[in-house]
PDB file of C-alpha atoms in Angstrom:
ATOM      1  CA  MET A 191       4.059 -89.196 -36.668  1.00  0.00           C
ATOM      2  CA  ARG A 192       6.733 -88.901 -39.543  1.00  0.00           C
ATOM      3  CA  ARG A 193       4.845 -87.937 -43.130  1.00  0.00           C
ATOM      4  CA  PHE A 194       2.849 -84.547 -42.770  1.00  0.00           C
ATOM      5  CA  ALA A 195      -0.203 -85.851 -44.939  1.00  0.00           C
ATOM      6  CA  ALA A 196      -0.357 -88.568 -42.477  1.00  0.00           C
ATOM      7  CA  SER A 197      -0.488 -85.942 -39.425  1.00  0.00           C
ATOM      8  CA  LEU A 198      -2.938 -83.000 -41.483  1.00  0.00           C
ATOM      9  CA  LEU A 199      -4.756 -85.963 -42.009  1.00  0.00           C
ATOM     10  CA  ALA A 200      -5.238 -86.848 -38.357  1.00  0.00           C
ATOM     11  CA  LEU A 201      -5.767 -83.237 -36.921  1.00  0.00           C
ATOM     12  CA  ALA A 202      -8.701 -83.044 -39.673  1.00  0.00           C
ATOM     13  CA  THR A 203     -10.605 -85.784 -38.700  1.00  0.00           C
ATOM     14  CA  VAL A 204     -10.216 -83.897 -34.592  1.00  0.00           C
ATOM     15  CA  ALA A 205     -10.519 -80.315 -36.156  1.00  0.00           C
ATOM     16  CA  ALA A 206     -13.472 -78.919 -36.655  1.00  0.00           C
ATOM     17  CA  PRO A 207     -14.159 -74.662 -38.399  1.00  0.00           C
ATOM     18  CA  ALA A 208     -13.778 -72.378 -35.799  1.00  0.00           C
ATOM     19  CA  THR A 209     -17.117 -70.636 -34.016  1.00  0.00           C
ATOM     20  CA  PHE A 210     -17.354 -69.112 -30.980  1.00  0.00           C
ATOM     21  CA  ALA A 211     -18.654 -69.921 -27.744  1.00  0.00           C
ATOM     22  CA  ALA A 212     -20.802 -68.230 -25.277  1.00  0.00           C
ATOM     23  CA  PRO A 213     -18.383 -65.924 -22.579  1.00  0.00           C
ATOM     24  CA  VAL A 214     -17.139 -68.203 -20.318  1.00  0.00           C
ATOM     25  CA  GLN A 215     -17.500 -66.429 -16.677  1.00  0.00           C
ATOM     26  CA  ALA A 216     -14.761 -64.223 -15.087  1.00  0.00           C
ATOM     27  CA  GLN A 217     -12.532 -66.397 -12.448  1.00  0.00           C
ATOM     28  CA  THR A 218     -11.338 -65.108  -9.135  1.00  0.00           C
ATOM     29  CA  SER A 219      -8.009 -66.626  -9.656  1.00  0.00           C
ATOM     30  CA  ALA A 220      -6.857 -68.192 -13.122  1.00  0.00           C
ATOM     31  CA  PRO A 221      -5.443 -71.154 -13.223  1.00  0.00           C
ATOM     32  CA  GLU A 222      -1.905 -71.946 -14.220  1.00  0.00           C
ATOM     33  CA  PRO A 223      -1.161 -71.761 -17.070  1.00  0.00           C
ATOM     34  CA  TYR A 224      -3.837 -68.769 -17.735  1.00  0.00           C
ATOM     35  CA  SER A 225      -1.970 -66.659 -15.314  1.00  0.00           C
ATOM     36  CA  ILE A 226       1.821 -66.991 -17.326  1.00  0.00           C
ATOM     37  CA  PRO A 227       2.676 -64.625 -19.554  1.00  0.00           C
ATOM     38  CA  MET A 228       2.104 -66.259 -23.246  1.00  0.00           C
ATOM     39  CA  THR A 229       5.421 -67.987 -24.043  1.00  0.00           C
ATOM     40  CA  PHE A 230       5.715 -69.919 -27.529  1.00  0.00           C
ATOM     41  CA  GLN A 231       7.443 -73.260 -28.018  1.00  0.00           C
ATOM     42  CA  VAL A 232       7.995 -75.242 -30.982  1.00  0.00           C
ATOM     43  CA  ILE A 233       6.404 -79.018 -30.572  1.00  0.00           C
ATOM     44  CA  ALA A 234       7.829 -80.616 -33.483  1.00  0.00           C
ATOM     45  CA  SER A 235       9.569 -79.661 -36.714  1.00  0.00           C
ATOM     46  CA  SER A 236      10.893 -81.295 -39.690  1.00  0.00           C
ATOM     47  CA  THR A 237      12.863 -83.871 -37.364  1.00  0.00           C
ATOM     48  CA  SER A 238       9.284 -85.062 -35.654  1.00  0.00           C
ATOM     49  CA  CYS A 239       6.597 -84.154 -38.281  1.00  0.00           C
ATOM     50  CA  ASP A 240       7.803 -84.398 -41.977  1.00  0.00           C
ATOM     51  CA  GLY A 241       6.239 -81.254 -44.008  1.00  0.00           C
ATOM     52  CA  CYS A 242       5.162 -79.443 -40.897  1.00  0.00           C
ATOM     53  CA  VAL A 243       6.683 -77.219 -37.539  1.00  0.00           C
ATOM     54  CA  VAL A 244       4.004 -77.678 -35.002  1.00  0.00           C
ATOM     55  CA  ILE A 245       4.233 -74.049 -31.702  1.00  0.00           C
ATOM     56  CA  ASN A 246       2.269 -73.722 -29.225  1.00  0.00           C
ATOM     57  CA  ALA A 247       1.055 -70.666 -27.606  1.00  0.00           C
ATOM     58  CA  ILE A 248       0.308 -70.822 -24.216  1.00  0.00           C
ATOM     59  CA  GLY A 249      -0.318 -67.877 -21.803  1.00  0.00           C
ATOM     60  CA  GLU A 250      -2.141 -64.479 -20.703  1.00  0.00           C
ATOM     61  CA  ILE A 251      -1.502 -62.130 -23.818  1.00  0.00           C
ATOM     62  CA  ASN A 252       0.179 -58.969 -22.441  1.00  0.00           C
ATOM     63  CA  GLN A 253       1.548 -55.575 -23.747  1.00  0.00           C
ATOM     64  CA  ASP A 254       5.025 -57.625 -24.541  1.00  0.00           C
ATOM     65  CA  THR A 255       3.083 -60.504 -26.504  1.00  0.00           C
ATOM     66  CA  SER A 256       3.511 -58.780 -30.061  1.00  0.00           C
ATOM     67  CA  ARG A 257       6.828 -58.110 -28.990  1.00  0.00           C
ATOM     68  CA  ASP A 258       7.916 -62.028 -28.058  1.00  0.00           C
ATOM     69  CA  PHE A 259       6.135 -63.716 -30.403  1.00  0.00           C
ATOM     70  CA  ALA A 260       8.778 -61.200 -33.219  1.00  0.00           C
ATOM     71  CA  LEU A 261      11.826 -62.317 -31.050  1.00  0.00           C
ATOM     72  CA  PHE A 262      10.361 -65.749 -31.281  1.00  0.00           C
ATOM     73  CA  VAL A 263       9.851 -65.574 -35.479  1.00  0.00           C
ATOM     74  CA  ALA A 264      13.059 -64.691 -35.884  1.00  0.00           C
ATOM     75  CA  GLU A 265      14.774 -66.779 -33.999  1.00  0.00           C
ATOM     76  CA  THR A 266      12.897 -69.775 -35.131  1.00  0.00           C
ATOM     77  CA  ARG A 267      14.860 -68.529 -38.612  1.00  0.00           C
ATOM     78  CA  LEU A 268      17.815 -68.179 -37.632  1.00  0.00           C
ATOM     79  CA  GLN A 269      17.462 -71.327 -36.586  1.00  0.00           C
ATOM     80  CA  GLY A 270      16.559 -72.505 -39.654  1.00  0.00           C
ATOM     81  CA  ILE A 271      13.099 -74.025 -37.960  1.00  0.00           C
ATOM     82  CA  ILE A 272      10.773 -71.997 -39.972  1.00  0.00           C
ATOM     83  CA  PRO A 273      10.550 -70.853 -43.206  1.00  0.00           C
ATOM     84  CA  ARG A 274      11.880 -67.701 -44.563  1.00  0.00           C
ATOM     85  CA  GLU A 275       8.873 -65.380 -44.843  1.00  0.00           C
ATOM     86  CA  PRO A 276       7.368 -64.912 -48.302  1.00  0.00           C
ATOM     87  CA  ARG A 277       7.701 -61.241 -49.706  1.00  0.00           C
ATOM     88  CA  LYS A 278       4.713 -59.337 -48.768  1.00  0.00           C
ATOM     89  CA  GLY A 279       1.181 -59.909 -51.190  1.00  0.00           C
ATOM     90  CA  ALA A 280       2.691 -63.208 -52.500  1.00  0.00           C
ATOM     91  CA  LYS A 281       1.710 -66.924 -50.639  1.00  0.00           C
ATOM     92  CA  PRO A 282       4.170 -69.108 -49.015  1.00  0.00           C
ATOM     93  CA  ALA A 283       6.251 -71.118 -51.072  1.00  0.00           C
ATOM     94  CA  PRO A 284       4.185 -74.567 -51.773  1.00  0.00           C
ATOM     95  CA  ASN A 285       8.057 -76.744 -51.045  1.00  0.00           C
ATOM     96  CA  GLY A 286       7.843 -75.309 -47.176  1.00  0.00           C
ATOM     97  CA  PRO A 287       6.273 -76.666 -44.068  1.00  0.00           C
ATOM     98  CA  LYS A 288       2.699 -75.658 -43.328  1.00  0.00           C
ATOM     99  CA  VAL A 289       2.888 -73.902 -39.616  1.00  0.00           C
ATOM    100  CA  ILE A 290       0.699 -74.412 -36.929  1.00  0.00           C
ATOM    101  CA  VAL A 291       0.005 -72.265 -34.375  1.00  0.00           C
ATOM    102  CA  ALA A 292      -1.751 -74.200 -31.043  1.00  0.00           C
ATOM    103  CA  MET A 293      -3.356 -71.803 -28.714  1.00  0.00           C
ATOM    104  CA  ASP A 294      -4.279 -72.305 -25.223  1.00  0.00           C
ATOM    105  CA  SER A 295      -5.120 -68.800 -23.631  1.00  0.00           C
ATOM    106  CA  ILE A 296      -7.230 -66.783 -21.735  1.00  0.00           C
ATOM    107  CA  GLY A 297      -7.299 -63.492 -23.363  1.00  0.00           C
ATOM    108  CA  GLY A 298      -5.828 -60.495 -22.286  1.00  0.00           C
ATOM    109  CA  THR A 299      -4.929 -57.449 -24.122  1.00  0.00           C
ATOM    110  CA  VAL A 300      -6.622 -56.068 -27.481  1.00  0.00           C
ATOM    111  CA  LYS A 301      -3.877 -54.528 -29.098  1.00  0.00           C
ATOM    112  CA  SER A 302      -1.248 -57.185 -28.512  1.00  0.00           C
ATOM    113  CA  ALA A 303      -3.363 -59.729 -30.288  1.00  0.00           C
ATOM    114  CA  LEU A 304      -4.389 -57.715 -32.897  1.00  0.00           C
ATOM    115  CA  VAL A 305      -1.099 -56.913 -33.680  1.00  0.00           C
ATOM    116  CA  ASN A 306       0.388 -61.135 -33.132  1.00  0.00           C
ATOM    117  CA  GLY A 307      -3.126 -61.945 -35.162  1.00  0.00           C
ATOM    118  CA  ARG A 308      -1.673 -59.519 -38.001  1.00  0.00           C
ATOM    119  CA  ARG A 309       1.901 -61.425 -37.879  1.00  0.00           C
ATOM    120  CA  LEU A 310       0.108 -64.399 -38.699  1.00  0.00           C
ATOM    121  CA  ARG A 311      -2.121 -63.638 -41.757  1.00  0.00           C
ATOM    122  CA  GLU A 312       1.168 -62.216 -43.391  1.00  0.00           C
ATOM    123  CA  LEU A 313       3.112 -64.969 -42.441  1.00  0.00           C
ATOM    124  CA  GLY A 314       0.488 -67.801 -43.569  1.00  0.00           C
ATOM    125  CA  TRP A 315       0.320 -69.666 -40.673  1.00  0.00           C
ATOM    126  CA  THR A 316      -2.566 -71.641 -39.000  1.00  0.00           C
ATOM    127  CA  THR A 317      -4.264 -71.226 -36.307  1.00  0.00           C
ATOM    128  CA  VAL A 318      -5.162 -74.111 -34.149  1.00  0.00           C
ATOM    129  CA  ILE A 319      -7.121 -74.128 -30.179  1.00  0.00           C
ATOM    130  CA  GLY A 320      -5.549 -76.793 -28.723  1.00  0.00           C
ATOM    131  CA  GLN A 321      -2.235 -77.732 -27.625  1.00  0.00           C
ATOM    132  CA  ALA A 322       0.113 -80.208 -29.062  1.00  0.00           C
ATOM    133  CA  ARG A 323       2.078 -82.553 -28.005  1.00  0.00           C
ATOM    134  CA  MET A 324       4.660 -85.595 -28.876  1.00  0.00           C
ATOM    135  CA  ASP A 325       3.479 -89.391 -27.447  1.00  0.00           C
ATOM    136  CA  GLY A 326       6.556 -91.220 -28.949  1.00  0.00           C
ATOM    137  CA  ASP A 327       6.573 -90.481 -32.637  1.00  0.00           C
ATOM    138  CA  GLN A 328       3.100 -89.461 -32.722  1.00  0.00           C
ATOM    139  CA  LEU A 329       1.891 -85.877 -32.690  1.00  0.00           C
ATOM    140  CA  VAL A 330      -1.395 -85.732 -30.551  1.00  0.00           C
ATOM    141  CA  PHE A 331      -3.343 -82.371 -30.255  1.00  0.00           C
ATOM    142  CA  ASP A 332      -4.910 -81.893 -26.760  1.00  0.00           C
ATOM    143  CA  LYS A 333      -7.737 -79.263 -26.305  1.00  0.00           C
ATOM    144  CA  ALA A 334      -7.439 -76.019 -24.876  1.00  0.00           C
ATOM    145  CA  GLY A 335      -8.967 -72.717 -24.594  1.00  0.00           C
ATOM    146  CA  CYS A 336      -8.928 -69.199 -26.570  1.00  0.00           C
ATOM    147  CA  TYR A 337     -11.285 -66.936 -25.141  1.00  0.00           C
ATOM    148  CA  SER A 338     -11.371 -63.492 -25.412  1.00  0.00           C
ATOM    149  CA  ALA A 339      -8.470 -61.451 -26.723  1.00  0.00           C
ATOM    150  CA  CYS A 340      -7.264 -65.282 -27.747  1.00  0.00           C
ATOM    151  CA  SER A 341      -9.885 -65.524 -30.397  1.00  0.00           C
ATOM    152  CA  MET A 342      -8.404 -61.841 -32.413  1.00  0.00           C
ATOM    153  CA  MET A 343      -5.449 -63.897 -32.446  1.00  0.00           C
ATOM    154  CA  LEU A 344      -7.294 -66.842 -33.879  1.00  0.00           C
ATOM    155  CA  LEU A 345      -8.924 -64.931 -36.646  1.00  0.00           C
ATOM    156  CA  GLY A 346      -5.059 -64.411 -37.912  1.00  0.00           C
ATOM    157  CA  GLY A 347      -4.918 -68.271 -39.162  1.00  0.00           C
ATOM    158  CA  VAL A 348      -5.177 -68.203 -43.116  1.00  0.00           C
ATOM    159  CA  GLU A 349      -6.601 -72.165 -41.614  1.00  0.00           C
ATOM    160  CA  ARG A 350      -8.407 -71.559 -38.236  1.00  0.00           C
ATOM    161  CA  LEU A 351      -9.202 -75.081 -36.326  1.00  0.00           C
ATOM    162  CA  VAL A 352     -10.843 -75.771 -33.543  1.00  0.00           C
ATOM    163  CA  ILE A 353      -9.720 -79.539 -31.830  1.00  0.00           C
ATOM    164  CA  PRO A 354     -12.260 -81.242 -30.446  1.00  0.00           C
ATOM    165  CA  GLY A 355     -13.745 -80.281 -26.340  1.00  0.00           C
ATOM    166  CA  SER A 356     -11.757 -76.715 -26.880  1.00  0.00           C
ATOM    167  CA  LYS A 357     -13.460 -73.988 -26.119  1.00  0.00           C
ATOM    168  CA  ALA A 358     -13.725 -70.596 -28.009  1.00  0.00           C
ATOM    169  CA  GLY A 359     -14.980 -67.799 -25.703  1.00  0.00           C
ATOM    170  CA  ILE A 360     -15.563 -64.101 -26.729  1.00  0.00           C
ATOM    171  CA  HIS A 361     -17.419 -61.346 -24.757  1.00  0.00           C
ATOM    172  CA  GLN A 362     -18.489 -57.433 -24.636  1.00  0.00           C
ATOM    173  CA  PHE A 363     -15.270 -54.991 -23.906  1.00  0.00           C
ATOM    174  CA  SER A 364     -15.000 -53.968 -20.880  1.00  0.00           C
ATOM    175  CA  PRO A 365     -12.729 -51.179 -19.104  1.00  0.00           C
ATOM    176  CA  THR A 366     -10.583 -51.888 -16.169  1.00  0.00           C
ATOM    177  CA  PHE A 367     -11.065 -51.106 -12.659  1.00  0.00           C
ATOM    178  CA  GLU A 368      -9.350 -51.151  -8.824  1.00  0.00           C
ATOM    179  CA  ALA A 369     -11.104 -52.061  -6.557  1.00  0.00           C
ATOM    180  CA  ASN A 370     -13.286 -49.104  -5.645  1.00  0.00           C
ATOM    181  CA  GLU A 371     -11.676 -46.366  -7.893  1.00  0.00           C
ATOM    182  CA  PRO A 372     -13.015 -43.171  -7.986  1.00  0.00           C
ATOM    183  CA  PHE A 373     -13.734 -41.623 -11.270  1.00  0.00           C
ATOM    184  CA  SER A 374     -14.910 -38.274 -12.650  1.00  0.00           C
ATOM    185  CA  SER A 375     -17.284 -37.597 -15.504  1.00  0.00           C
ATOM    186  CA  GLN A 376     -14.534 -36.226 -17.604  1.00  0.00           C
ATOM    187  CA  ASP A 377     -13.435 -39.476 -17.085  1.00  0.00           C
ATOM    188  CA  MET A 378     -16.140 -41.842 -17.757  1.00  0.00           C
ATOM    189  CA  ARG A 379     -16.442 -39.934 -20.947  1.00  0.00           C
ATOM    190  CA  ASN A 380     -13.047 -40.936 -21.698  1.00  0.00           C
ATOM    191  CA  ILE A 381     -13.638 -44.685 -21.246  1.00  0.00           C
ATOM    192  CA  ILE A 382     -16.794 -44.313 -23.190  1.00  0.00           C
ATOM    193  CA  ARG A 383     -14.411 -42.865 -26.001  1.00  0.00           C
ATOM    194  CA  GLU A 384     -11.915 -45.125 -25.801  1.00  0.00           C
ATOM    195  CA  TYR A 385     -14.157 -47.742 -25.737  1.00  0.00           C
ATOM    196  CA  GLY A 386     -15.872 -46.635 -29.178  1.00  0.00           C
ATOM    197  CA  ARG A 387     -12.059 -47.260 -30.896  1.00  0.00           C
ATOM    198  CA  THR A 388     -11.673 -50.026 -29.265  1.00  0.00           C
ATOM    199  CA  VAL A 389     -14.819 -51.235 -31.042  1.00  0.00           C
ATOM    200  CA  SER A 390     -14.046 -49.629 -33.779  1.00  0.00           C
ATOM    201  CA  THR A 391     -10.900 -50.979 -34.321  1.00  0.00           C
ATOM    202  CA  VAL A 392     -11.530 -54.766 -33.739  1.00  0.00           C
ATOM    203  CA  TYR A 393     -14.367 -54.312 -36.200  1.00  0.00           C
ATOM    204  CA  ASP A 394     -12.123 -52.991 -39.269  1.00  0.00           C
ATOM    205  CA  TYR A 395      -9.381 -55.781 -38.303  1.00  0.00           C
ATOM    206  CA  ALA A 396     -12.346 -58.621 -38.945  1.00  0.00           C
ATOM    207  CA  ALA A 397     -12.921 -56.763 -41.898  1.00  0.00           C
ATOM    208  CA  GLU A 398      -9.202 -56.807 -43.066  1.00  0.00           C
ATOM    209  CA  LEU A 399      -8.616 -60.547 -41.894  1.00  0.00           C
ATOM    210  CA  GLY A 400     -12.002 -60.937 -44.662  1.00  0.00           C
ATOM    211  CA  VAL A 401     -14.023 -63.057 -41.275  1.00  0.00           C
TER     212      VAL A 401
END
């Protein structure tokens, strides 16, 4: 698909406004590629998608994901693949390419997800639950999943879309313990305090983005 107008029309016919499904049950072992750290890859750009850049983000969000995303943005900008960043508070250039980030992730670290979500909003990019691929000269979006902290990244998109058949899931935050890990009453108080901070941070984040 060479022309962006046709690409966007095709996407619009298979996408719906982002909604959140019921939380998924935890799995004892995450299937590939969910178990690997999130990576970013350009699937389509000006040579294969006129007027757009499509990026796949796939894998688990960890403490390094926000750094990796920043490096990815810098590198692709130096290569001339993505447009220059607009000044703070300014809208992207009207003649610039539309950048779409297609996500497939089990979730992960909330802090990194919030950093990436804010960065996506600053850049003025669109987020999609799905995975893009080129089928000959056609840009195709396959269904995918975006769970837990991934939903925080999804909210960062100026436009947020879900490819039909894809799944979005959120759940209550919970601390992580090792098997048979002992903890004291002070540890529990600290856990409760940190939990409250996390809930407040996520609430403020959603309010900040207006979603």
